[in-house]
Coordinates of C-alpha atoms in Angstrom, one line a residue:
M15 CA -32.4 -10.6 3.7
G16 CA -33.0 -12.8 0.6
N17 CA -29.4 -13.2 0.5
F18 CA -29.2 -14.9 4.0
L19 CA -31.7 -17.3 2.6
R20 CA -29.2 -18.4 -0.3
L21 CA -27.4 -19.8 2.8
H22 CA -27.7 -23.3 1.8
K23 CA -26.2 -22.4 -1.6
F24 CA -22.7 -21.1 -0.1
P25 CA -19.6 -22.8 -1.0
L26 CA -19.0 -23.5 2.5
L27 CA -15.9 -25.6 1.5
L28 CA -14.1 -22.6 0.5
V29 CA -14.5 -20.7 3.4
I30 CA -13.4 -23.5 5.8
T31 CA -10.4 -24.1 3.4
G32 CA -9.6 -19.9 3.9
L33 CA -10.1 -20.3 7.4
L34 CA -7.3 -23.1 7.9
F35 CA -4.9 -21.8 5.5
Y36 CA -5.3 -18.2 7.2
S37 CA -4.8 -20.2 10.4
S38 CA -1.9 -22.0 9.0
F39 CA -0.2 -18.5 8.0
G40 CA -0.9 -16.8 11.3
Y41 CA 0.1 -19.6 13.6
S42 CA 2.1 -22.2 12.0
L43 CA 4.3 -20.7 9.3
E44 CA 7.8 -19.9 9.4
R45 CA 9.1 -16.9 6.7
E46 CA 12.1 -19.2 5.7
D47 CA 9.4 -22.1 4.5
F48 CA 9.0 -20.6 1.0
V49 CA 7.4 -23.6 -0.1
K50 CA 4.7 -23.8 2.6
L51 CA 4.1 -20.1 2.4
I52 CA 3.6 -19.7 -1.4
T53 CA 1.4 -23.2 -1.4
L54 CA -0.7 -21.8 0.9
Y55 CA -1.0 -18.3 -0.8
T56 CA -1.8 -19.6 -4.0
G57 CA -4.5 -21.9 -2.2
L58 CA -5.9 -18.5 -0.7
F59 CA -6.0 -16.9 -4.1
F60 CA -7.8 -19.4 -5.8
V61 CA -10.3 -19.4 -2.6
S62 CA -10.8 -15.8 -2.9
W63 CA -11.3 -15.7 -6.5
K64 CA -13.6 -18.6 -6.5
L65 CA -15.7 -16.7 -3.6
I66 CA -16.2 -13.9 -5.4
Q67 CA -16.9 -15.6 -8.5
L68 CA -19.7 -17.5 -7.3
E69 CA -21.2 -15.2 -4.6
K70 CA -20.8 -11.8 -6.1
V71 CA -24.1 -10.6 -5.8
N72 CA -24.2 -11.8 -2.1
F73 CA -22.4 -8.8 -0.4
W74 CA -23.2 -9.0 2.9
F75 CA -22.0 -12.6 3.0
L76 CA -18.4 -11.8 1.1
A77 CA -18.1 -9.2 3.7
S78 CA -18.9 -11.1 6.4
I79 CA -16.1 -13.9 5.2
A80 CA -13.7 -11.1 4.7
L81 CA -14.1 -10.1 8.6
L82 CA -14.0 -13.7 9.7
F83 CA -10.7 -14.4 7.6
R84 CA -9.2 -11.0 9.4
L85 CA -10.1 -12.0 12.9
I86 CA -8.5 -15.2 12.9
F87 CA -5.2 -13.0 12.7
I88 CA -6.3 -11.2 16.2
G89 CA -4.0 -12.8 18.4
A90 CA -1.1 -14.0 16.3
Q91 CA 2.4 -12.4 16.1
P92 CA 3.1 -11.4 12.6
V93 CA 6.0 -14.0 11.2
L94 CA 6.8 -12.0 7.6
S95 CA 7.8 -8.9 9.1
Q96 CA 9.6 -7.4 12.2
D97 CA 8.6 -4.0 11.5
F98 CA 5.9 -4.3 14.3
Y99 CA 8.9 -4.1 16.8
R100 CA 9.7 -0.9 15.6
F101 CA 6.6 0.0 15.8
I102 CA 6.1 -0.6 19.3
W103 CA 9.4 1.2 20.5
D104 CA 8.2 4.5 18.3
G105 CA 4.9 4.4 20.2
K106 CA 6.6 3.7 23.8
M107 CA 9.0 6.7 23.1
L108 CA 6.3 8.8 22.6
L109 CA 4.6 7.8 25.4
A110 CA 7.8 8.3 27.3
G111 CA 7.7 12.0 26.1
W112 CA 10.8 11.3 23.4
N113 CA 10.4 12.2 19.9
P114 CA 10.8 9.2 18.1
Y115 CA 12.6 10.9 15.1
L116 CA 15.4 11.9 16.8
Y117 CA 17.1 9.2 18.4
L118 CA 18.2 5.8 17.0
P119 CA 17.4 2.5 18.7
Q120 CA 21.0 1.4 18.4
E121 CA 22.4 4.3 20.0
L122 CA 19.9 4.0 23.2
I123 CA 20.4 0.4 23.8
E124 CA 24.4 0.9 23.6
Q125 CA 24.1 3.9 25.8
G126 CA 21.5 2.2 28.5
T127 CA 19.5 5.2 28.1
A128 CA 16.3 4.1 26.3
P129 CA 13.5 5.4 28.5
I130 CA 11.1 2.4 27.8
S131 CA 10.3 -1.1 28.9
K132 CA 11.1 -4.2 27.2
A133 CA 13.8 -1.8 25.4
A134 CA 16.5 -5.0 24.7
E135 CA 13.3 -7.2 23.5
L136 CA 12.3 -4.8 20.9
Y137 CA 15.6 -3.8 20.0
Y138 CA 16.7 -7.4 19.0
G139 CA 13.1 -8.3 17.4
M140 CA 13.3 -5.0 15.1
G141 CA 16.6 -6.4 13.7
K142 CA 20.3 -3.7 13.1
L143 CA 18.8 -2.7 9.7
S144 CA 15.7 -0.6 11.7
A145 CA 17.8 -0.2 14.9
G146 CA 20.7 1.4 12.9
N147 CA 18.2 3.9 11.2
Y148 CA 15.8 6.9 12.2
T149 CA 12.3 6.3 11.9
N150 CA 10.3 7.1 8.8
Y151 CA 6.6 6.6 9.8
P152 CA 4.8 9.9 9.6
P153 CA 2.9 11.4 12.8
L154 CA -0.2 9.9 12.4
N155 CA 1.3 6.3 12.3
Q156 CA 3.1 7.8 15.7
L157 CA -0.3 8.7 17.0
I158 CA -1.6 5.1 16.4
F159 CA 2.0 3.6 17.6
A160 CA 1.5 5.6 20.5
L161 CA -1.9 4.2 21.3
A162 CA -1.1 0.7 20.7
A163 CA 2.2 0.9 23.0
F164 CA -0.6 2.2 26.2
A165 CA -2.5 -1.1 25.8
G166 CA 0.1 -2.7 27.7
K167 CA 3.8 -3.6 28.4
G168 CA 4.1 -7.0 26.2
L169 CA 3.7 -7.4 22.6
L170 CA 0.2 -8.9 22.4
G171 CA -1.5 -5.6 23.3
P172 CA -0.3 -3.7 21.2
V173 CA -0.2 -6.2 18.4
I174 CA -3.9 -6.6 18.9
V175 CA -4.8 -2.8 19.1
M176 CA -2.8 -2.1 16.0
R177 CA -4.9 -4.9 14.5
L178 CA -8.0 -3.7 15.4
V179 CA -7.0 -0.3 13.8
I180 CA -6.1 -2.0 10.5
I181 CA -9.4 -3.9 10.1
A182 CA -11.5 -1.3 11.0
A183 CA -9.6 0.9 8.3
D184 CA -10.2 -1.7 5.9
V185 CA -13.9 -1.8 6.9
G186 CA -14.0 1.9 6.1
V187 CA -12.7 1.1 2.8
L188 CA -15.3 -1.5 2.2
Y189 CA -18.1 1.3 2.8
F190 CA -16.4 4.0 0.9
G191 CA -15.3 1.5 -1.9
K192 CA -18.5 0.1 -2.4
K193 CA -20.2 3.7 -2.4
L194 CA -17.8 5.3 -4.7
L195 CA -18.2 2.1 -7.3
E196 CA -21.8 2.8 -7.1
K197 CA -21.8 6.2 -8.1
L198 CA -19.6 6.0 -10.7
G199 CA -21.9 2.9 -11.7
L200 CA -19.4 0.0 -11.4
P201 CA -20.2 -3.1 -10.2
R202 CA -20.0 -3.3 -6.4
H203 CA -18.9 -6.4 -5.9
R204 CA -15.2 -4.9 -7.5
I205 CA -14.4 -3.9 -3.4
F206 CA -13.8 -7.6 -2.9
W207 CA -11.1 -8.0 -5.3
Y208 CA -9.2 -5.8 -2.6
I209 CA -11.1 -6.6 0.6
L210 CA -10.8 -10.4 -0.1
N211 CA -7.2 -10.2 -1.9
P212 CA -5.1 -12.3 0.6
L213 CA -2.2 -9.7 -0.1
V214 CA -4.3 -7.3 1.6
I215 CA -5.3 -9.2 4.8
I216 CA -1.9 -11.2 5.0
E217 CA 0.1 -7.9 4.8
L218 CA -2.1 -5.5 6.3
T219 CA -3.8 -7.6 9.1
G220 CA -1.3 -10.7 9.7
N221 CA 1.6 -8.5 9.4
L222 CA 0.5 -4.9 10.1
H223 CA 1.7 -2.8 7.9
F224 CA -0.4 0.5 7.9
E225 CA -0.9 1.1 4.1
G226 CA -4.9 0.3 4.8
V227 CA -5.2 3.0 6.9
M228 CA -3.7 5.3 4.3
V229 CA -5.8 4.1 1.5
F230 CA -8.9 4.4 3.8
F231 CA -8.3 8.0 3.8
L232 CA -7.6 8.2 0.2
V233 CA -10.7 6.5 -0.8
W234 CA -13.2 8.4 1.6
S235 CA -11.2 11.6 -0.1
L236 CA -11.7 10.6 -3.4
Y237 CA -15.5 10.0 -2.3
L238 CA -16.1 13.2 -1.1
L239 CA -14.0 14.8 -4.1
H240 CA -16.6 13.4 -6.3
H241 CA -19.2 14.5 -4.1
K242 CA -17.5 18.4 -5.0
K243 CA -16.9 18.4 -1.0
W244 CA -13.2 19.4 -1.9
I245 CA -12.7 21.3 1.6
L246 CA -13.1 17.8 4.0
S247 CA -11.7 15.8 1.1
A248 CA -8.7 18.0 1.3
I249 CA -8.0 17.3 4.9
L250 CA -8.5 13.5 4.6
F251 CA -5.8 13.6 1.8
A252 CA -3.8 15.3 4.1
A253 CA -4.1 12.2 6.7
S254 CA -3.6 9.7 4.0
V255 CA -0.1 12.0 3.7
L256 CA 0.3 11.9 7.3
L257 CA 0.0 8.1 7.3
K258 CA 2.4 7.6 4.2
I259 CA 4.1 10.2 2.4
I260 CA 3.9 8.3 -0.8
S261 CA 0.4 10.0 -1.4
L262 CA 2.0 13.4 -2.2
L263 CA 2.8 11.4 -5.5
F264 CA -0.8 12.2 -6.2
L265 CA -1.1 15.6 -5.7
P266 CA 0.3 17.1 -9.4
L267 CA -2.5 15.1 -11.1
L268 CA -5.4 17.2 -9.3
I269 CA -4.7 20.1 -11.4
G270 CA -6.5 18.7 -14.5
Y271 CA -9.6 17.6 -12.0
F272 CA -10.4 21.1 -11.0
I273 CA -10.2 22.1 -14.9
K274 CA -13.8 23.6 -15.7
E275 CA -14.9 24.3 -18.9
K276 CA -16.0 27.9 -20.1
K277 CA -17.4 28.9 -23.5
G278 CA -15.5 25.8 -25.0
V279 CA -12.5 27.0 -23.5
Q280 CA -10.6 24.6 -20.4
S281 CA -8.4 26.2 -18.0
P282 CA -7.9 25.4 -14.4
D283 CA -10.1 26.7 -11.1
F284 CA -7.1 28.5 -9.8
K285 CA -9.1 29.5 -6.8
K286 CA -10.3 25.3 -5.4
L287 CA -6.7 24.2 -6.7
F288 CA -5.1 26.6 -4.6
G289 CA -7.5 25.7 -1.8
Y290 CA -7.1 22.6 -2.0
Y291 CA -3.6 22.3 -2.0
L292 CA -3.4 25.1 1.0
I293 CA -5.5 22.9 3.1
V294 CA -3.4 19.6 2.3
G295 CA -0.3 21.5 3.1
L296 CA -1.5 23.3 6.3
T297 CA -2.9 19.7 7.6
V298 CA 0.4 18.2 7.2
I299 CA 2.4 20.9 8.3
L300 CA 0.4 20.8 11.6
G301 CA 0.5 17.2 11.8
F302 CA 4.7 17.5 11.7
L303 CA 4.4 20.6 13.8
P304 CA 4.6 19.0 17.4
F305 CA 7.8 16.9 16.2
L306 CA 9.5 19.3 14.7
S307 CA 13.4 20.4 16.0
P308 CA 16.8 22.0 14.4
T309 CA 17.7 17.9 13.9
F310 CA 14.0 16.6 12.8
F311 CA 14.6 17.6 8.9
S312 CA 18.5 16.1 8.7
S313 CA 17.2 12.6 10.7
F314 CA 13.9 12.4 8.7
G315 CA 15.5 13.2 5.3
A316 CA 18.1 10.7 6.1
S317 CA 15.6 8.1 6.7
L318 CA 13.5 8.7 3.7
A319 CA 17.0 8.6 1.4
L320 CA 17.6 5.3 2.3
W321 CA 14.6 3.7 0.1
F322 CA 16.3 5.5 -2.8
Q323 CA 19.8 5.5 -2.6
K324 CA 20.6 2.5 0.0
F325 CA 17.8 -0.2 -0.1
E326 CA 17.1 -2.7 -2.7
F327 CA 14.5 -5.3 -3.0
N328 CA 12.3 -7.0 -5.4
A329 CA 12.9 -4.1 -8.0
S330 CA 12.5 -4.6 -11.6
F331 CA 13.9 -1.5 -14.1
Y332 CA 16.4 -0.5 -11.4
Y333 CA 18.1 -3.8 -11.5
L334 CA 18.6 -4.0 -15.1
V335 CA 20.3 -0.4 -14.6
R336 CA 22.2 -1.8 -12.0
W337 CA 23.3 -4.7 -14.2
V338 CA 24.6 -2.0 -16.8
G339 CA 26.4 0.1 -13.8
F340 CA 28.1 -3.1 -13.0
Q341 CA 29.4 -3.6 -16.6
V342 CA 30.2 0.0 -17.0
K343 CA 31.5 0.9 -13.7
G344 CA 32.4 -2.1 -11.8
Y345 CA 30.3 -1.3 -8.8
N346 CA 26.6 -0.9 -7.7
I347 CA 25.6 2.5 -8.9
I348 CA 22.2 2.6 -6.5
E349 CA 23.5 6.2 -5.3
T350 CA 23.4 7.5 -8.5
A351 CA 20.5 5.5 -9.8
G352 CA 18.3 6.7 -6.9
K353 CA 18.5 10.3 -7.4
V354 CA 18.1 9.7 -11.5
L355 CA 15.0 7.5 -11.1
P356 CA 12.7 9.5 -9.0
L357 CA 13.0 12.5 -11.6
I358 CA 12.2 9.8 -14.3
V359 CA 9.5 9.1 -12.0
L360 CA 8.5 13.0 -11.6
A361 CA 8.5 13.3 -15.3
I362 CA 6.1 10.9 -16.2
L363 CA 3.7 12.3 -13.5
L364 CA 4.4 16.0 -15.2
G365 CA 3.2 14.0 -18.2
L366 CA 0.3 12.5 -17.0
T367 CA -0.7 16.0 -15.3
F368 CA -0.6 17.8 -18.4
F369 CA -0.7 15.8 -21.4
R370 CA -3.9 13.5 -20.2
K371 CA -7.2 14.5 -19.1
N372 CA -7.9 13.9 -15.4
N373 CA -11.1 16.1 -15.1
S374 CA -13.2 13.1 -13.9
T375 CA -13.0 10.9 -10.9
E376 CA -12.6 7.8 -13.3
R377 CA -9.7 9.8 -15.2
L378 CA -8.2 11.1 -12.3
I379 CA -7.8 7.6 -10.4
S380 CA -6.8 5.5 -13.7
G381 CA -3.8 8.6 -13.6
M382 CA -3.2 7.9 -10.0
L383 CA -3.1 4.3 -10.6
L384 CA -0.5 4.5 -13.4
G385 CA 1.8 7.1 -11.7
I386 CA 2.4 5.2 -8.7
S387 CA 2.5 2.0 -10.8
V388 CA 5.2 3.3 -12.7
Y389 CA 6.8 4.6 -9.4
F390 CA 7.1 1.1 -8.5
F391 CA 8.3 -0.1 -11.7
L392 CA 11.1 2.1 -11.2
A393 CA 11.7 2.1 -7.7
T394 CA 14.5 0.2 -6.1
T395 CA 12.6 -1.3 -3.4
V396 CA 9.1 -3.2 -3.6
H397 CA 7.6 -4.9 -0.6
P398 CA 4.6 -6.8 -1.2
W399 CA 2.5 -4.5 1.0
Y400 CA 3.3 -1.2 -1.2
L401 CA 1.1 -2.7 -3.7
V402 CA -2.0 -2.0 -1.7
T403 CA -2.4 1.4 -3.2
P404 CA -2.1 0.7 -6.6
L405 CA -4.6 -2.5 -5.8
L406 CA -7.5 -0.4 -4.5
L407 CA -7.0 2.2 -7.3
S408 CA -7.6 -0.6 -10.0
I409 CA -10.7 -1.4 -8.8
F410 CA -12.1 1.6 -10.2
T411 CA -10.4 1.4 -13.6
R412 CA -10.3 -1.2 -16.9
Y413 CA -6.5 -2.2 -15.4
R414 CA -6.0 -5.6 -13.8
F415 CA -2.4 -5.9 -14.2
V416 CA -2.0 -5.4 -10.4
L417 CA -4.3 -8.1 -9.5
I418 CA -1.8 -10.2 -11.3
W419 CA 0.8 -8.8 -9.8
S420 CA -0.9 -9.2 -6.3
F421 CA 0.0 -12.8 -6.9
F422 CA 3.4 -12.7 -8.3
V423 CA 4.8 -10.2 -6.1
M424 CA 4.7 -13.0 -3.2
L425 CA 7.5 -14.6 -5.0
S426 CA 9.7 -12.0 -3.3
Y427 CA 9.5 -14.1 -0.1
F428 CA 12.0 -16.5 -1.3
T429 CA 14.7 -14.1 -0.3
Y430 CA 14.0 -15.1 3.5
S431 CA 14.5 -18.8 2.7
N432 CA 18.1 -18.7 2.6
P433 CA 20.6 -17.6 5.8
E434 CA 21.9 -14.7 3.6
F435 CA 18.9 -13.4 2.2
Q436 CA 20.0 -13.5 -1.4
E437 CA 16.9 -13.0 -3.9
N438 CA 16.5 -15.2 -6.6
L439 CA 16.6 -12.7 -9.5
W440 CA 15.0 -15.5 -11.9
L441 CA 11.7 -15.2 -9.9
V442 CA 12.1 -11.7 -10.0
A443 CA 12.3 -11.9 -13.4
M444 CA 9.4 -14.0 -13.7
E445 CA 7.2 -11.9 -11.4
Y446 CA 8.3 -8.7 -13.3
V447 CA 7.8 -10.2 -16.9
V448 CA 4.4 -11.3 -16.5
V449 CA 3.1 -7.9 -14.8
L450 CA 4.4 -6.1 -17.6
L451 CA 3.6 -8.0 -20.4
W452 CA 0.0 -7.7 -19.2
F453 CA 0.4 -4.1 -18.3
V454 CA 1.6 -3.4 -21.4
R455 CA -1.4 -5.3 -23.3
E456 CA -3.8 -3.3 -21.0
I457 CA -2.5 -0.2 -22.2
Y458 CA -2.8 -1.3 -25.7
V459 CA -6.2 -2.6 -25.4
N460 CA -7.8 0.4 -23.7
T461 CA -5.7 2.9 -25.7
N462 CA -7.2 1.5 -29.0
N463 CA -10.8 1.1 -27.1
K464 CA -10.6 4.9 -26.5
K465 CA -9.6 5.4 -30.3
M466 CA -12.7 3.2 -31.7
V467 CA -15.2 5.3 -29.2
V468 CA -13.5 8.5 -30.5
A469 CA -14.2 7.2 -33.9
G470 CA -17.7 5.9 -33.3
K471 CA -17.0 2.4 -34.3

């Protein structure tokens, strides 16, 4: 209660500025206006950083402001992403009793057999790229889409429902993230590096991306795992997979967490490890079970393959590989690179699994952060909202490069400021040079610090 008595000291000017900037983002910004977009975002980044710096001991004030910033978007239609049209389409398909994984919106529109209302509006809203490919959103996502579609025939009702689900997930992240920070002996205000980060507010609440719901289940799972409640942790981990398949990247790293030491010898607790994997596997299978059919695997697999072998956006090392491919082969080698780069990621993940100790919650989360960051460094497509997951993981570690990345990644929106959707590779280079230099620096510093601790210096 004492913190509330400090209201007269609270930087109201920063709060008012944040409210005005988020309102402009939600209701008057055009995606093509890159100058306005990056100016607003820079201002909001400063506002968030300054609020945390000035009021980090005032937890409930910051939590209230974070909620208020999100509620500004409640009636706004996403302006930086068209994905929500596909979300509503999939939800309506499910409510109509049709399996959304088996039908292309483009084919249903051309054949005039779409079983949903507002089909043409949703089709043109989602764009040809989405309409011409099968959905790749896992079952728990589809359930949320159906819940949203149930809210009304227009767009506003479903948008509001999805937004409320995402805000509720952020509240959950705030709750369990704070508790996990406290259990690890870390400052609880670190949770606001995530909750007040404009990337999180804009890309999740504003643009309706569901990475925030995925990380809610993930951080809840990690909290329970820290408390040795591994059965419920496994169920919640599976829920994160049923939101976003990318959570599967973290499974190998759990091998090190279930290592037990007996008489000076370390060996995996295979019983718990196998049990954890079994629960995750069975829960994921049960989630997909209602959607399975003879053609499900081919359609869903084809959709997932697009992200490795067809789509390119805001990549780093892949663009260097592509340039080399043009010099050597004379054409875009994305199909080959898209097959090789995941194998490199897998090799690095196995290295983090077997050559790095992940036998504590802190080290496990650090391994997860490094693993998913390497994945994005080597990916062919890195949209801004993808960084939500490593951003959350980073607050439990010594690494801050994702905070830097969460600012520079918005430079990628320059692509939409021209009719040809042509990326500015100088801006892409600026983003990754800064982030990678910061990343390498932190790896070097943290490695040296560990050596000094071991040496007793």
